[in-house]
Each structure stands twice: as C-alpha cells, then as structure tokens.
Amino acid sequence: MNRVWWKEGVVYQIYPRSFYDSNNDGIGDIRGIIQKIDYIKSLGVDIIWLCPVYESPNDDNGYDISDYRNIMGEFGSMDDFDELLTEMKKRGLRLVMDLVANHTSDEHSWFIESKSSVNNPKRDYYIWKDSVNEAEPNNWLSFFSGNAWQYGEETGQYYLHLFTKKQPDLNWENPKVRQEIYDIMKFWLDKGIDGFRMDVISVISKRNYDDSPYPNFNDTIQNIYANGPKIHEYLKEMNQEVMSHYDMMTVGEGPGISLENGLKYVQEDRKELNMVFHFDHMFIDHGSEGKFDILPHDFVHFKRIFADWDTKLKDKGWGSIFLGNHDFPRIVSRFGNDQEYWMQSAKQLATLLNSLRGTTYVYQGDEIGMTNVAFDDIHDYRDVEIFNALEELRSKNGDEDKFLKAVHVQGRDNARTPIQWNSEENAGFSKADPWIKVNPNYTKINVATQESNPDSVLNFYREIIRFRKNNLTMVYGDFEHLLPDHKELFVYKRWDEKETYLIIHNFSSQELAYDLDNQYQKMIGNYQGNLENKYQGSMVLKPWESMILKA
Ligand code: TEU
Ligand code: CA
C-alpha cells in the first residue's frame, strides 16, 4: 500500500466559536485552541480542520467572509494564528483550513464595489440579473429559506445568494475571481498550512438561470445547483495553479455530490480533489421540504450508503468517513441512543468512524459523547438557518411548536453549544455568558469527569484511534459488507494480505445472536473485558455492542 498522510491521519474538526474562550468574552477563540492543544494531541488525532477564522460579520458564523487575509477580531489576531500554527507543528499536528469560495460576505470590499455600479470593474465578480416580470430572475430557493435572489437598490438588479442574502455567490466564470481564490489559497499555504476543506465546492459552476422544475429541494440541489458544467474544469485549474505545488490535502464539501458523480471529484488520476464530503447519509431523513421535514430513519439504507461508496471509490479514489459536523445534530443523539445506552452507543459510533476505509473525521465534542440540546425557547438558538426557516414558517402561519421540535432533532446549534470541559460554571468554556447557552447536561458529560475514568467515552476514543493507527488494515484494507438487509446489525469485514478483521455493531437495544464463520480474537469493544478471548460459533451481542474481532 502506498502510504499517504491524509489517508492515515485522523482529522479533528474545530468550530472555534464553541471550542474554548481564553479571554472571557463568551466567544471561543484561537488562543483558546492554543491553550487546549495538548488535549487535542492527547486524542491521537493528526490533522485539525479549523472552521473559518477569517474576518466576518458572522451572519453565518464565519462562512460569510469579508477579508480572507485577516483573522476575525473576536477570534484574535494573525499573531495568535501564527502561534497556533507553530504550536501545532511542534506536536506534529497538521492544519487544514476552511476555504469558502462559493460566496463572500456582502461586506467584502469586492461586493461593496460590485453592487455600486453596473460599470464597476468588479461588477462581474458576482452574479447580477435583471428582474423578470417585476420579480426575482427565477424561482431558485436559498438553502436557508426564501428566494435565492436579493434586490440591489443601487443598480436595480438582483444578485444570487444560494445561502443567506449576506452571502452573495461569486461568479466563477470570471477568471479574475478564480485567480483571486488561488492567490488566497497560496497566501495561507505559504504560511505553512497543510490543506483546505472546501465549502460547498460542488455548486461553484452555475448551469444557466432557468427556473427549477423540481418541487423537492434536494432535486434542485442535485440537478440545478450542484455539479455544474465547468466544475471539473475549475477544479483541474485549481489543482494545476495551487494544489500541485504543495504537499497538501483537499476535501470538498458537496451537497449534490452523489455515487454517480462523486468519483469525478476524487479519482486520483483526474488531479482534482483528494476527498469529498457527500451527504447521502446526512440528508437520509430529509423530507421533500428539507431538513425540518423529518423522515423516519432507515438503518438498512444508512448501511448501504457506506457500502456503496466504498465499492465506488475502491482502488480509484478515497473517501471521507464522518457522521457529524457543525451543520448536523450530535451523532450520539442522531444515530445512537443518548438515553439508556448513551455510553455504549457513543463508543459504537467511535468504532464505526475508525473501522471503515477512508479518512476518519471526528467533530469536537463527539469524543466525550456530547448530545443534542433541546432549548425550550427558540430564542436560545443562534443559527441563521433556524431563524430564516422560522420567518418563512410564520409567513405561512405554520405550526411553531412542531417546528421547534424539528429544531430539537435537526438544528445545527445542537452541535454548536460550548465544549463541556468540566462541571464548573459555563462548563469551563468561559467565565462570561457564552454566545450560546451550554447544554445543561454538562455536569454529567464533560472532559474532566471522563479524563479520570478509564472506561469513559473520551478514553475509548483514544483507544480506538490508537487501534486504527496501529492496524493499518483499518485504513487501507479491503471491505466486504455482510448481512446488508439486517435491520439492527451492521457487520463487515476488513482485510489485507496480512490480517482479517470482522467488525460487528448491534445498532439496537436488544440482545442479538450472531453466528461466527471462523475463530476470532476480540481486539477492542465497547463493553468491558473479554479482550483476547477466543470466540467461535454463535455469540450474543449486548445492546449497542460493537467489537472488532481478528481472525
Ligand atoms: O454547508 C453547506 C451545506 O450544505 C450545509 O449548509 C448543509 O447543507 C445544511 O446546513 C443542511 O441543512 C456549508 C457550511 O458547512 C455551513 O456551515 C454554511 O452555513 C454553508 O456552507 C454556507 O457557507
Ligand atoms: Ca474569547
């Protein structure tokens, strides 16, 4: 196997606003990450994916950038950033930053110029269209509710924003825009960072501006917004201009990336991206009205998605293995059991993340099993996605109680409450009131309590990450899905020329029997003890039990 650092490395995603507040203004910051760098190192991770820290008015918490070459004041200074990078390098940690290139903030100087006049040299940095029949240019909807067009008073045209109206889409048809992005990438790479996670990179090439014929928003994403005609031309150019000059990692985040088109983004010989984040398993319960229109969870489909992507990428590309991030609910609440079997299922998900083929991504707080938070008052939430959806609901006299319940299940703020460091005030995140309330269960779920408990979720993450690093079959080994139609068990084999492993997960609260096809030795599991035991014949799996067996 040709070993590659970004294939073997385990990535730890940091959402800085919620990580640790070093200067007690209630907002996480870069110095906070520096102060916790040894904790991060202690997890055994190799790469940090740092969500945006650039200058931003924070309409979408940093995903609306007003200056790509400066650090957001709330997060600190460029000196702080340089110190973080130095401290990471000292510890052999690599840094992947978030490249938000589909759109900027409307407060970026480019947009301020562009909107000022139809003749401004930067007019074509963005996408401006005339009204049609006195209304928006077409029926496109924003990911964040409402129409995707905003009227520009100064020039009487509309500009496109697939996200909030403060996030105008850049015009990638314009070679000057592409060059600006490449220069920004080189600015950060020349400072010594190791790569980029590319925000909604799948939608940077627009097809045309005809109406969408699809009532289902996911169909509009798939067939109208994503995978446009020049997406691969742009990514090839970006690779030639930038990536090919650095030893770096790229992972493209992509609504609309599918089994049919995913390989085009990551096939090694196409020289585009190293990996993508597809959303097949993340949008699995999104109804036709979007994420707050919740479908029942389909476990067999969930399993099949992992198996199908493994087959599709096998020997040609490379995958990303993630179950959550700052945009989705907490994994133990969404895919596990955050009540009676909280500990077992948090460890089970850690085992799943670390036993599949592809690069493992761990989102901050999942390593201690942080759960969803159900604020009773909608005004305890902060996410623009929630408030835009609420505004749209009110315009249709929708059911606000039903909506709040959907926010409890799917809201992005579930994953954005402050990291729970200890059981002191504000969970040790800050001495000031945090920008968003702490999850009330911080007295039970926090780093300090778990550090001293060898059987904790935290220490299990350390153990399973170490296991993956010491057994590269978990990284590069082949994959075979067993019992694909089983409604509770997720079972698969991983092997290479040296070892064969059987991984069994019982995603249920019942005890279940499983018949072994060989004699196995248990290497790691989420229930105490019995390691190194020999197993053969039928074995009983306890509720939410996970184990890795070696043939
Ligand atoms: O997310 C894009 C994206 O696809 C998510 O918005 C996701 O589809 C949505 O949250 C599910 O409802 C990226 C960033 O990760 C997200 O934080 C930003 O809000 C968004 O782009 C705009 O930059
Ligand atoms: Ca702070």
Coordinates of C-alpha atoms and ligand atoms in Angstrom, one line a residue:
M1 CA 0.0 0.0 0.0
N2 CA 1.4 3.4 -0.9
R3 CA 1.0 5.2 2.5
V4 CA -0.3 8.7 2.4
W5 CA -0.5 11.0 5.5
W6 CA -4.0 12.4 4.7
K7 CA -5.4 8.9 4.3
E8 CA -4.0 7.5 7.6
G9 CA -4.4 10.7 9.6
V10 CA -7.4 11.1 11.8
V11 CA -9.0 14.6 11.5
Y12 CA -10.4 16.6 14.4
Q13 CA -12.8 19.3 13.4
I14 CA -12.8 22.5 15.5
Y15 CA -15.6 25.1 15.4
P16 CA -13.6 27.8 17.1
R17 CA -16.6 29.9 18.4
S18 CA -17.6 27.0 20.6
F19 CA -14.3 25.4 21.5
Y20 CA -12.7 27.4 24.3
D21 CA -12.9 31.1 25.3
S22 CA -9.4 32.3 26.6
N23 CA -10.3 36.0 27.2
N24 CA -13.8 35.6 28.8
D25 CA -15.9 37.5 26.2
G26 CA -18.2 34.4 25.8
I27 CA -16.8 33.6 22.4
G28 CA -14.3 30.8 21.7
D29 CA -11.0 31.9 20.1
I30 CA -7.7 31.0 18.7
R31 CA -5.8 31.4 22.0
G32 CA -8.3 29.0 23.4
I33 CA -7.3 26.4 20.9
I34 CA -3.6 27.1 21.8
Q35 CA -4.4 26.5 25.4
K36 CA -6.1 23.2 24.6
I37 CA -3.5 22.0 22.1
D38 CA -2.2 19.2 24.4
Y39 CA -5.7 18.0 25.0
I40 CA -6.2 17.8 21.2
K41 CA -2.8 16.0 20.8
S42 CA -3.8 13.5 23.5
L43 CA -6.7 12.3 21.4
G44 CA -4.2 10.8 19.0
V45 CA -5.5 12.8 16.0
D46 CA -3.1 14.1 13.4
I47 CA -4.9 16.8 11.5
I48 CA -7.0 19.7 12.6
W49 CA -9.7 21.0 10.3
L50 CA -10.3 24.6 11.5
C51 CA -13.6 26.1 10.6
P52 CA -13.4 29.7 9.2
V53 CA -11.4 32.2 11.4
Y54 CA -11.3 35.0 8.7
E55 CA -12.7 38.5 9.2
S56 CA -16.5 38.1 9.0
P57 CA -19.7 39.9 10.2
N58 CA -20.8 36.5 11.4
D59 CA -24.2 36.4 9.6
D60 CA -23.4 32.7 9.2
N61 CA -20.8 32.3 11.9
G62 CA -17.7 32.9 9.7
Y63 CA -19.0 31.4 6.5
D64 CA -19.6 35.0 5.2
I65 CA -16.1 36.3 4.8
S66 CA -15.3 40.0 4.5
D67 CA -11.5 39.7 4.4
Y68 CA -9.8 36.4 3.5
R69 CA -6.3 37.5 4.7
N70 CA -7.2 38.7 8.2
I71 CA -8.3 37.0 11.4
M72 CA -11.8 37.8 12.8
G73 CA -11.3 40.2 15.7
E74 CA -13.4 38.0 18.0
F75 CA -11.1 35.1 17.4
G76 CA -7.9 37.0 17.9
S77 CA -5.0 38.2 15.7
M78 CA -2.8 37.0 12.9
D79 CA 0.0 36.6 15.6
D80 CA -2.4 34.3 17.5
F81 CA -2.9 32.3 14.3
D82 CA 0.9 32.1 13.7
E83 CA 1.4 30.9 17.2
L84 CA -1.3 28.3 16.9
L85 CA 0.4 27.0 13.7
T86 CA 3.8 26.9 15.4
E87 CA 2.4 25.0 18.5
M88 CA 0.7 22.5 16.1
K89 CA 3.8 21.9 14.1
K90 CA 5.8 21.4 17.3
R91 CA 3.4 18.5 18.1
G92 CA 3.3 17.0 14.6
L93 CA -0.2 18.3 14.0
R94 CA -1.2 19.4 10.5
L95 CA -3.7 22.3 9.9
V96 CA -6.5 22.2 7.2
M97 CA -8.4 25.4 6.9
D98 CA -11.9 26.1 5.6
L99 CA -11.9 27.7 2.1
V100 CA -15.3 29.4 1.5
A101 CA -15.0 30.2 -2.2
N102 CA -18.6 29.9 -3.5
H103 CA -19.6 33.2 -1.9
T104 CA -18.2 36.1 0.2
S105 CA -19.8 38.3 2.8
D106 CA -21.8 41.3 1.3
E107 CA -19.4 43.4 3.4
H108 CA -16.4 42.2 1.4
S109 CA -14.8 45.1 -0.5
W110 CA -15.3 43.2 -3.7
F111 CA -19.1 43.2 -3.2
I112 CA -19.2 46.8 -2.0
E113 CA -17.6 47.8 -5.3
S114 CA -19.6 45.3 -7.4
K115 CA -23.0 46.5 -6.2
S116 CA -22.2 50.2 -6.6
S117 CA -22.5 50.4 -10.3
V118 CA -23.1 48.2 -13.4
N119 CA -19.8 49.6 -14.8
N120 CA -17.7 48.9 -11.7
P121 CA -14.6 46.7 -12.7
K122 CA -15.7 44.2 -10.0
R123 CA -19.4 44.0 -11.2
D124 CA -18.8 40.6 -12.7
Y125 CA -17.2 39.2 -9.5
Y126 CA -20.8 38.3 -8.6
I127 CA -24.0 37.2 -10.4
W128 CA -26.3 40.0 -11.2
K129 CA -29.5 39.6 -13.2
D130 CA -32.5 41.8 -14.3
S131 CA -35.9 41.2 -12.7
V132 CA -38.3 39.1 -14.7
N133 CA -42.0 40.3 -14.7
E134 CA -41.1 42.7 -12.0
A135 CA -39.9 39.9 -9.8
E136 CA -36.8 37.8 -9.0
P137 CA -35.0 36.4 -12.1
N138 CA -36.1 32.8 -11.3
N139 CA -37.7 30.6 -8.7
W140 CA -34.5 29.4 -7.1
L141 CA -34.6 28.9 -3.3
S142 CA -31.8 29.5 -0.8
F143 CA -30.5 26.7 1.3
F144 CA -31.6 29.0 4.1
S145 CA -35.2 29.5 3.1
G146 CA -36.7 32.1 0.9
N147 CA -35.7 33.2 -2.6
A148 CA -32.1 33.0 -3.7
W149 CA -32.1 36.5 -5.2
Q150 CA -31.7 39.9 -3.4
Y151 CA -32.6 43.2 -5.0
G152 CA -29.7 45.7 -5.3
E153 CA -31.2 49.2 -4.9
E154 CA -28.1 51.0 -6.3
T155 CA -28.4 49.4 -9.8
G156 CA -31.9 47.9 -9.9
Q157 CA -30.7 44.3 -10.5
Y158 CA -30.8 41.2 -8.3
Y159 CA -27.8 39.2 -7.1
L160 CA -27.7 35.5 -6.4
H161 CA -27.2 34.1 -2.9
L162 CA -27.6 30.3 -2.5
F163 CA -27.2 30.9 1.2
T164 CA -28.1 34.0 3.2
K165 CA -28.6 37.4 1.5
K166 CA -25.4 38.4 3.2
Q167 CA -23.5 35.6 1.3
P168 CA -23.5 36.7 -2.4
D169 CA -22.4 34.0 -4.8
L170 CA -19.1 34.6 -6.6
N171 CA -19.1 34.4 -10.4
W172 CA -16.6 31.6 -11.1
E173 CA -17.0 32.1 -14.8
N174 CA -14.8 35.2 -14.3
P175 CA -11.1 34.2 -14.5
K176 CA -10.3 37.2 -12.2
V177 CA -12.4 35.6 -9.5
R178 CA -10.7 32.3 -9.9
Q179 CA -7.3 33.9 -9.7
E180 CA -8.3 35.8 -6.5
I181 CA -9.2 32.5 -4.9
Y182 CA -6.0 30.8 -6.0
D183 CA -4.0 33.8 -4.6
I184 CA -5.8 33.4 -1.2
M185 CA -5.1 29.7 -1.1
K186 CA -1.4 30.4 -1.8
F187 CA -1.3 33.1 0.9
W188 CA -2.3 30.5 3.6
L189 CA -0.3 27.6 2.1
D190 CA 2.8 29.8 2.1
K191 CA 2.2 30.4 5.8
G192 CA 2.6 26.6 6.2
I193 CA -0.9 25.2 6.5
D194 CA -1.5 21.7 5.1
G195 CA -4.7 21.9 3.1
F196 CA -8.3 23.0 2.7
R197 CA -11.8 21.8 3.4
M198 CA -13.7 23.5 0.5
D199 CA -17.1 24.8 1.5
V200 CA -20.0 23.9 -0.9
I201 CA -17.4 23.5 -3.7
S202 CA -20.0 21.4 -5.7
V203 CA -22.1 24.5 -6.5
I204 CA -19.5 27.0 -7.8
S205 CA -20.3 26.3 -11.5
K206 CA -23.7 27.5 -12.4
R207 CA -25.5 26.0 -15.4
N208 CA -28.0 28.7 -16.5
Y209 CA -30.6 30.7 -14.7
D210 CA -33.8 28.9 -15.8
D211 CA -36.4 28.1 -13.2
S212 CA -36.1 24.9 -11.3
P213 CA -38.8 22.4 -12.3
Y214 CA -38.3 20.4 -9.1
P215 CA -40.7 20.8 -6.1
N216 CA -38.2 18.8 -4.0
F217 CA -35.3 21.0 -2.8
N218 CA -32.8 18.1 -2.9
D219 CA -33.6 17.5 -6.5
T220 CA -33.0 21.2 -7.2
I221 CA -29.6 20.9 -5.4
Q222 CA -28.7 17.8 -7.3
N223 CA -29.8 18.9 -10.8
I224 CA -29.7 22.7 -10.8
Y225 CA -27.1 24.0 -8.2
A226 CA -24.5 21.2 -8.0
N227 CA -22.2 19.6 -10.4
G228 CA -22.4 22.3 -13.0
P229 CA -20.8 22.2 -16.5
K230 CA -17.4 23.7 -15.6
I231 CA -16.9 22.3 -12.0
H232 CA -14.2 19.9 -13.1
E233 CA -12.6 22.4 -15.4
Y234 CA -12.3 24.8 -12.4
L235 CA -11.0 22.1 -10.0
K236 CA -8.4 20.9 -12.5
E237 CA -7.3 24.5 -13.0
M238 CA -7.2 25.0 -9.2
N239 CA -5.1 21.9 -8.9
Q240 CA -2.7 23.0 -11.6
E241 CA -2.4 26.5 -10.2
V242 CA -2.3 25.6 -6.5
M243 CA -2.6 22.1 -5.2
S244 CA 0.1 20.6 -7.5
H245 CA 2.7 22.9 -5.9
Y246 CA 2.2 21.7 -2.3
D247 CA 2.2 18.6 -0.2
M248 CA -1.4 19.2 0.9
M249 CA -4.8 17.7 1.5
T250 CA -8.1 18.8 0.0
V251 CA -11.6 17.7 0.9
G252 CA -14.5 19.2 -1.0
E253 CA -17.8 19.6 0.8
G254 CA -20.6 19.0 -1.6
P255 CA -24.4 19.0 -1.4
G256 CA -25.4 17.2 -4.6
I257 CA -22.3 15.0 -4.9
S258 CA -23.6 11.5 -5.5
L259 CA -22.5 8.0 -6.2
E260 CA -22.9 8.8 -9.9
N261 CA -20.7 11.8 -10.0
G262 CA -18.6 11.5 -6.8
L263 CA -15.7 9.7 -8.4
K264 CA -15.2 12.5 -10.9
Y265 CA -14.2 14.8 -8.0
V266 CA -11.7 12.4 -6.3
Q267 CA -10.4 9.9 -8.9
E268 CA -6.7 10.2 -8.3
D269 CA -5.7 10.4 -12.0
R270 CA -8.1 13.2 -12.6
K271 CA -6.0 15.5 -10.3
E272 CA -8.8 17.4 -8.8
L273 CA -9.6 16.8 -5.1
N274 CA -8.3 14.2 -2.7
M275 CA -11.7 13.6 -1.0
V276 CA -15.2 14.9 -0.8
F277 CA -17.9 15.0 1.9
H278 CA -21.1 13.7 0.3
F279 CA -24.4 14.0 2.2
D280 CA -26.2 10.8 1.3
H281 CA -26.2 9.6 4.9
M282 CA -26.6 13.1 6.3
F283 CA -29.7 14.0 4.2
I284 CA -31.1 10.5 4.7
D285 CA -34.0 11.7 6.8
H286 CA -34.7 15.0 5.0
G287 CA -38.2 15.1 3.5
S288 CA -39.2 16.9 0.4
E289 CA -39.5 20.2 2.4
G290 CA -35.9 19.9 3.6
K291 CA -34.2 19.0 6.9
F292 CA -37.0 20.1 9.2
D293 CA -39.4 17.8 7.3
I294 CA -38.1 14.7 9.0
L295 CA -38.4 11.2 7.6
P296 CA -38.1 8.0 9.8
H297 CA -34.6 6.7 10.0
D298 CA -33.8 3.8 7.5
F299 CA -30.9 1.8 9.0
V300 CA -30.6 -0.6 6.1
H301 CA -30.3 2.4 3.7
F302 CA -27.8 4.0 6.1
K303 CA -25.6 1.0 6.0
R304 CA -25.9 0.6 2.2
I305 CA -24.7 4.1 1.7
F306 CA -21.3 3.3 3.3
A307 CA -21.0 0.0 1.4
D308 CA -21.9 1.6 -2.0
W309 CA -19.4 4.5 -1.6
D310 CA -16.7 2.0 -0.5
T311 CA -17.3 0.0 -3.7
K312 CA -17.5 3.1 -5.9
L313 CA -14.2 4.6 -4.6
K314 CA -12.3 1.3 -4.2
D315 CA -8.8 1.5 -5.8
K316 CA -9.7 4.7 -7.7
G317 CA -10.3 7.4 -5.2
W318 CA -10.5 7.9 -1.4
G319 CA -13.4 8.5 0.9
S320 CA -14.2 10.7 4.0
I321 CA -15.8 8.9 7.0
F322 CA -17.9 11.3 9.1
L323 CA -21.2 11.2 10.9
G324 CA -21.4 14.7 12.1
N325 CA -20.0 18.2 12.0
H326 CA -21.1 21.8 12.8
D327 CA -24.1 21.6 10.4
F328 CA -25.7 18.5 11.8
P329 CA -27.1 17.1 15.1
R330 CA -24.8 15.4 17.6
I331 CA -24.1 11.9 16.4
V332 CA -24.9 10.0 19.6
S333 CA -28.4 11.6 19.5
R334 CA -28.9 11.2 15.8
F335 CA -27.5 7.7 15.1
G336 CA -27.0 6.3 18.7
N337 CA -29.1 6.2 21.8
D338 CA -28.4 9.2 24.0
Q339 CA -30.5 7.9 26.9
E340 CA -30.2 4.4 28.4
Y341 CA -27.3 3.4 26.2
W342 CA -25.5 6.7 25.8
M343 CA -22.0 5.5 26.7
Q344 CA -22.2 2.2 24.6
S345 CA -23.6 3.9 21.6
A346 CA -21.2 6.9 21.7
K347 CA -18.4 4.3 21.7
Q348 CA -20.1 2.3 19.0
L349 CA -20.1 5.3 16.7
A350 CA -16.4 5.9 17.5
T351 CA -15.7 2.3 16.4
L352 CA -17.7 2.8 13.2
L353 CA -15.8 6.0 12.4
N354 CA -12.5 4.3 12.9
S355 CA -13.0 0.9 11.2
L356 CA -14.1 1.9 7.7
R357 CA -12.0 2.7 4.6
G358 CA -11.5 6.4 4.2
T359 CA -10.2 9.3 6.3
T360 CA -11.8 9.5 9.7
Y361 CA -13.3 12.8 10.8
V362 CA -14.1 13.4 14.5
Y363 CA -16.1 16.5 15.3
Q364 CA -15.2 18.5 18.5
G365 CA -17.2 17.2 21.5
D366 CA -18.2 13.8 20.0
E367 CA -15.1 12.4 21.7
I368 CA -16.9 12.9 25.0
G369 CA -20.3 12.0 23.7
M370 CA -21.9 15.4 23.7
T371 CA -25.6 15.2 22.9
N372 CA -28.3 17.4 21.3
V373 CA -29.7 20.2 23.3
A374 CA -33.5 20.9 23.4
F375 CA -33.8 24.6 24.2
D376 CA -37.5 25.3 25.2
D377 CA -37.2 28.9 23.9
I378 CA -36.5 29.3 20.2
H379 CA -34.6 32.5 21.1
D380 CA -31.9 30.4 22.9
Y381 CA -30.8 29.3 19.4
R382 CA -28.4 31.4 17.3
D383 CA -28.3 29.7 13.8
V384 CA -29.4 31.9 10.9
E385 CA -30.7 28.7 9.2
I386 CA -33.2 28.3 12.1
F387 CA -34.4 31.9 12.1
N388 CA -34.8 32.1 8.3
A389 CA -36.9 28.9 8.4
L390 CA -38.9 30.3 11.3
E391 CA -39.6 33.5 9.4
E392 CA -40.7 31.5 6.4
L393 CA -42.9 29.3 8.6
R394 CA -44.6 32.4 10.2
S395 CA -45.3 33.9 6.7
K396 CA -47.3 30.7 6.1
N397 CA -48.9 30.6 9.5
G398 CA -47.1 27.3 10.1
D399 CA -47.1 25.2 13.4
E400 CA -44.3 26.7 15.5
D401 CA -44.4 24.0 18.2
K402 CA -43.9 21.4 15.5
F403 CA -41.0 23.4 14.1
L404 CA -39.3 23.8 17.5
K405 CA -39.5 20.0 17.9
A406 CA -37.9 19.6 14.4
V407 CA -35.1 22.1 15.5
H408 CA -34.5 19.9 18.6
V409 CA -33.8 17.0 16.2
Q410 CA -32.1 18.6 13.2
G411 CA -30.9 22.1 14.2
R412 CA -27.3 22.9 13.6
D413 CA -26.9 24.5 17.0
N414 CA -27.2 21.0 18.5
A415 CA -23.5 20.7 17.5
R416 CA -22.6 24.3 18.4
T417 CA -23.1 24.5 22.1
P418 CA -19.9 25.2 24.0
I419 CA -17.5 22.3 24.6
Q420 CA -18.1 20.9 28.0
W421 CA -14.6 21.0 29.7
N422 CA -15.7 20.5 33.3
S423 CA -18.6 20.8 35.7
E424 CA -17.8 24.4 36.7
E425 CA -19.8 27.5 35.5
N426 CA -20.4 27.5 31.8
A427 CA -18.8 24.0 31.7
G428 CA -15.4 25.7 32.0
F429 CA -15.8 27.1 28.5
S430 CA -15.8 30.7 29.6
K431 CA -16.2 32.9 32.7
A432 CA -18.6 35.1 30.7
D433 CA -22.0 34.2 29.4
P434 CA -21.3 32.1 26.3
W435 CA -22.6 33.3 22.9
I436 CA -24.9 30.3 23.0
K437 CA -26.1 28.5 26.2
V438 CA -24.3 25.5 27.4
N439 CA -26.1 22.1 27.3
P440 CA -27.5 21.6 30.8
N441 CA -26.1 18.1 30.9
Y442 CA -22.5 19.5 31.2
T443 CA -22.3 18.5 34.8
K444 CA -22.6 14.9 33.7
I445 CA -20.9 15.0 30.3
N446 CA -17.5 16.8 30.4
V447 CA -13.8 16.3 29.7
A448 CA -12.6 16.5 33.3
T449 CA -15.0 13.8 34.5
Q450 CA -14.0 11.5 31.7
E451 CA -10.2 12.1 31.9
S452 CA -10.1 10.3 35.2
N453 CA -12.4 7.4 34.1
P454 CA -10.6 4.7 32.1
D455 CA -13.9 3.4 30.8
S456 CA -15.1 6.8 29.5
V457 CA -16.1 7.7 26.0
L458 CA -13.1 10.0 25.9
N459 CA -10.6 7.3 26.8
F460 CA -12.4 4.9 24.3
Y461 CA -11.8 7.4 21.5
R462 CA -8.1 7.5 22.4
E463 CA -8.1 3.7 22.4
I464 CA -9.9 3.2 19.1
I465 CA -7.9 5.9 17.3
R466 CA -4.7 4.2 18.6
F467 CA -6.0 0.9 17.4
R468 CA -6.7 2.3 13.9
K469 CA -3.2 3.9 13.7
N470 CA -1.5 0.6 14.8
N471 CA -3.6 -1.6 12.5
L472 CA -3.4 0.0 9.0
T473 CA -5.8 -2.7 7.7
M474 CA -8.4 -0.4 9.2
V475 CA -7.2 2.3 6.9
Y476 CA -6.2 0.6 3.6
G477 CA -7.8 -2.9 4.0
D478 CA -10.5 -4.1 1.7
F479 CA -14.2 -4.0 2.7
E480 CA -17.0 -6.5 2.5
H481 CA -20.5 -5.8 3.7
L482 CA -22.2 -8.7 5.5
L483 CA -25.9 -9.1 6.3
P484 CA -26.8 -6.0 4.2
D485 CA -30.6 -6.4 4.9
H486 CA -30.3 -6.9 8.7
K487 CA -32.3 -4.2 10.4
E488 CA -30.2 -4.0 13.6
L489 CA -26.7 -5.4 12.9
F490 CA -24.1 -3.6 10.8
V491 CA -21.4 -6.2 10.1
Y492 CA -18.5 -6.0 7.7
K493 CA -15.0 -7.5 7.1
R494 CA -11.8 -5.6 6.6
W495 CA -8.7 -7.4 5.3
D496 CA -5.4 -7.2 3.5
E497 CA -2.6 -9.8 2.8
K498 CA -1.8 -10.0 6.5
E499 CA -4.9 -9.6 8.6
T500 CA -8.6 -10.2 8.5
Y501 CA -11.0 -8.4 10.9
L502 CA -14.7 -8.8 11.5
I503 CA -16.5 -5.7 12.8
I504 CA -19.9 -6.1 14.3
H505 CA -22.2 -3.4 15.5
N506 CA -25.6 -4.0 17.2
F507 CA -27.5 -0.8 16.5
S508 CA -30.3 -1.8 18.8
S509 CA -31.3 -2.0 22.4
Q510 CA -32.0 -5.8 22.2
E511 CA -29.6 -8.6 22.7
L512 CA -28.9 -10.3 19.4
A513 CA -27.2 -13.5 18.3
Y514 CA -24.5 -13.6 15.6
D515 CA -23.0 -16.8 14.1
L516 CA -19.3 -16.5 13.5
D517 CA -17.8 -18.1 10.4
N518 CA -14.4 -18.7 11.9
Q519 CA -12.5 -18.5 15.1
Y520 CA -11.8 -14.9 16.2
Q521 CA -10.0 -13.0 18.9
K522 CA -11.7 -9.8 20.3
M523 CA -9.3 -6.9 19.9
I524 CA -11.4 -4.0 21.1
G525 CA -15.0 -3.5 22.2
N526 CA -17.4 -1.1 23.9
Y527 CA -18.3 -3.5 26.7
Q528 CA -15.7 -4.2 29.4
G529 CA -13.4 -7.1 29.4
N530 CA -13.2 -10.3 27.4
L531 CA -10.4 -9.0 25.3
E532 CA -8.0 -11.5 23.8
N533 CA -10.8 -14.1 24.3
K534 CA -11.2 -16.7 21.6
Y535 CA -14.7 -16.7 20.0
Q536 CA -16.3 -19.1 17.6
G537 CA -19.8 -20.4 16.8
S538 CA -22.7 -18.3 18.0
M539 CA -22.1 -15.2 20.1
V540 CA -24.6 -12.8 21.8
L541 CA -24.3 -9.1 21.2
K542 CA -25.4 -6.9 24.0
P543 CA -27.5 -3.8 23.3
W544 CA -25.4 -1.3 21.3
E545 CA -22.4 -3.6 21.5
S546 CA -19.6 -3.0 19.0
M547 CA -16.5 -5.0 18.6
I548 CA -13.5 -5.6 16.3
L549 CA -12.6 -9.3 16.0
K550 CA -9.4 -10.6 14.4
A551 CA -9.5 -13.9 12.6
Ligands
TEU1 O1 -22.6 24.0 4.4 C1 -23.3 23.8 3.2 C2 -24.3 22.8 3.4 O2 -24.6 22.0 2.6 C3 -24.9 22.9 4.8 O3 -25.5 24.2 4.8 C4 -26.0 21.9 4.9 O4 -26.5 21.6 3.6 C5 -27.1 22.5 5.6 O5 -26.6 23.1 6.8 C6 -28.0 21.4 5.9 O6 -29.3 22.0 6.3 C7 -21.5 24.8 4.4 C8 -21.0 25.1 5.8 O7 -20.6 23.9 6.4 C9 -22.2 25.7 6.5 O8 -21.8 25.9 7.9 C10 -22.5 27.1 5.9 O9 -23.7 27.6 6.5 C11 -22.8 26.9 4.4 O10 -21.9 26.1 3.7 C12 -22.7 28.3 3.7 O11 -21.4 28.7 3.7
CA2 CA -13.0 34.8 23.5

